[in-house]
Amino acid sequence: MLSRLGTGAVIFTLVLTSSLAANAQDTIKIGIPTGLSGANSVVAPSVVQSAELAVDEINATGGILGKKVELEVADDGSGAAGAQKAADSLIFQKKVNALISMQTSAARNGMLPVVTRGKVPYIYTSLYEGRSCNKYLYADGAVPEQMVGPIVDHFMDAFKAKTFFLVGSDYAFGRGMLAFTKVYIEKKGGKVVGDEYQPMDATDWTAIISKIRSANPDAVIFSTAGGAPNVTLQKQYKAAGMKAVVGNLSVDEGTAKTMAADADGVFISASFLTNIDTPANQKFMAAMKAKFGGKLLTPNDLSVPQYDAVYLYKAAVEKAKSTAVDPVVAALAEVSFDGPRGKVQMNAQRHAPLTMYLGQVQSDGSVKIVKSFPNVSPGEQCPKL
């Protein structure tokens, strides 16, 4: 009797294991490590919504290579330690086929060693300071070469700005973005009269605002961690009665809406704005509203690249005819997707030429498009890859 029960248990286990393996083979898992807590918590939920829409649309048309696509979302805490844990869980426990994520640069940099060890394709979807190069990494967000020029040139031309004060978060993104900005300003004949940095979680900007007041620049440019630091800095700057025109290299349209009147007049540079007047964007916006209704979070330049990236991964897998890592990584440079931002192809040293928009935040938090700049090159990013 014991023998017969043991045999049955073994048979049951084998059948169950076989069934689970078959189910695993019928799905493609995409991991999304993103900052549901910490500095990016203001915008990360909109990133998840964009990914959910893309996956719903893909599954409704047969999935990828006939396989259903599933999302695995993990909170990276907006920092390096949390990102390492999230990536470890997604790659080695959840067995995801790829990582597609909007993250802080600190989280991205902390996660890359885990990605290398796990050998999974990784599409980074955030605008960032540029030059993050890894065998498995591609980026479809904007870099300084695409973001800085529209703001600085407009300030110099429209406002006759000659002196600039720079403020950023003290980590790779803030310092990298503003280092490029300083060089760009000086090449254009302007002068940087001050640059100040605070930790990513800073909430009191009083001392820096006092320094701006003393320097009396024609313009200020902010580059903080996306989300919460943007809100506190801009609110305090406005409350202090500062008059210098503001450009922000990290505020997205969703965050602008939360700031509303506090951000009135701020100029931003983005590869996506909700009022881009194209059929593809109108279709995307309608689909987002239909899916999420009153729970829809404002699509923005930190969330829409996530939507594009899911489709880019789909195209790469279909070109490779497999989810095998090396063929997919090679294919990511060759495929493109025509979506709400226009055509996106990560064929410029693992980065994408993008149409960029200079926008100005209105008193209700909406963003007016001031100028557009088609097909802006990301410049030299990863020449050795």
Coordinates of N, CA and C in Angstrom, one line a residue, residues 8 13 15 53 82 88-89 91 97 125 165 186 216 220 226 248 259 291 300 309 320 342 347 353 364 384:
G8 N 2.2 6.6 -7.0 CA 1.2 7.6 -7.5 C 1.7 9.0 -7.2
T13 N 3.6 14.1 -9.3 CA 4.6 15.1 -9.3 C 5.2 15.3 -10.7
V15 N 3.7 14.6 -13.6 CA 2.7 15.3 -14.4 C 2.6 16.7 -14.1
L53 N -1.0 48.4 -20.9 CA -1.8 48.6 -22.2 C -1.1 47.8 -23.3
G82 N 17.7 48.5 -3.7 CA 16.4 48.0 -4.0 C 16.4 47.4 -5.4
D88 N 17.4 40.6 -9.0 CA 17.7 39.3 -8.6 C 16.5 38.4 -8.5
S89 N 15.4 39.0 -7.9 CA 14.1 38.2 -7.8 C 13.5 38.0 -9.2
I91 N 15.0 38.0 -12.2 CA 15.8 37.2 -13.1 C 15.9 35.7 -12.7
N97 N 12.0 36.8 -19.1 CA 12.8 36.8 -20.4 C 13.5 38.1 -20.7
T125 N 14.1 52.6 -20.1 CA 13.1 53.5 -20.8 C 13.1 54.9 -20.2
F165 N 22.0 79.4 -13.6 CA 22.3 78.8 -12.4 C 21.7 77.3 -12.5
E186 N 28.3 77.2 -22.1 CA 29.6 77.9 -22.3 C 30.0 77.9 -23.8
N216 N 21.5 86.0 -8.9 CA 20.6 86.8 -9.8 C 20.8 86.4 -11.3
V220 N 17.4 79.6 -14.7 CA 17.9 78.5 -13.9 C 17.4 77.2 -14.6
G226 N 13.5 62.3 -10.9 CA 12.1 62.5 -11.3 C 11.1 62.3 -10.2
N248 N 13.4 72.8 -16.8 CA 13.6 71.6 -16.0 C 13.8 70.4 -16.9
M259 N 1.9 69.6 -9.9 CA 2.4 70.9 -9.4 C 1.5 72.0 -9.8
K291 N -9.0 52.0 -21.3 CA -8.6 50.9 -20.4 C -8.6 51.3 -19.0
N300 N 3.2 60.2 -20.0 CA 4.3 61.2 -19.9 C 5.6 60.7 -20.5
A309 N 8.8 50.4 -25.7 CA 9.9 49.4 -25.4 C 9.3 48.0 -25.4
A320 N 14.1 37.6 -34.3 CA 15.0 36.6 -33.9 C 14.4 35.2 -34.0
G342 N 6.1 58.6 -32.5 CA 6.7 58.5 -33.8 C 7.5 57.3 -34.0
N347 N 19.0 52.3 -32.9 CA 20.1 51.9 -33.8 C 21.3 52.9 -33.8
P353 N 17.5 57.9 -32.1 CA 17.1 59.3 -32.5 C 15.7 59.6 -32.2
D364 N -2.7 75.2 -15.3 CA -3.5 74.1 -14.8 C -2.6 72.8 -14.9
K384 N 31.8 51.5 -28.6 CA 32.5 50.2 -28.5 C 31.5 49.1 -28.6

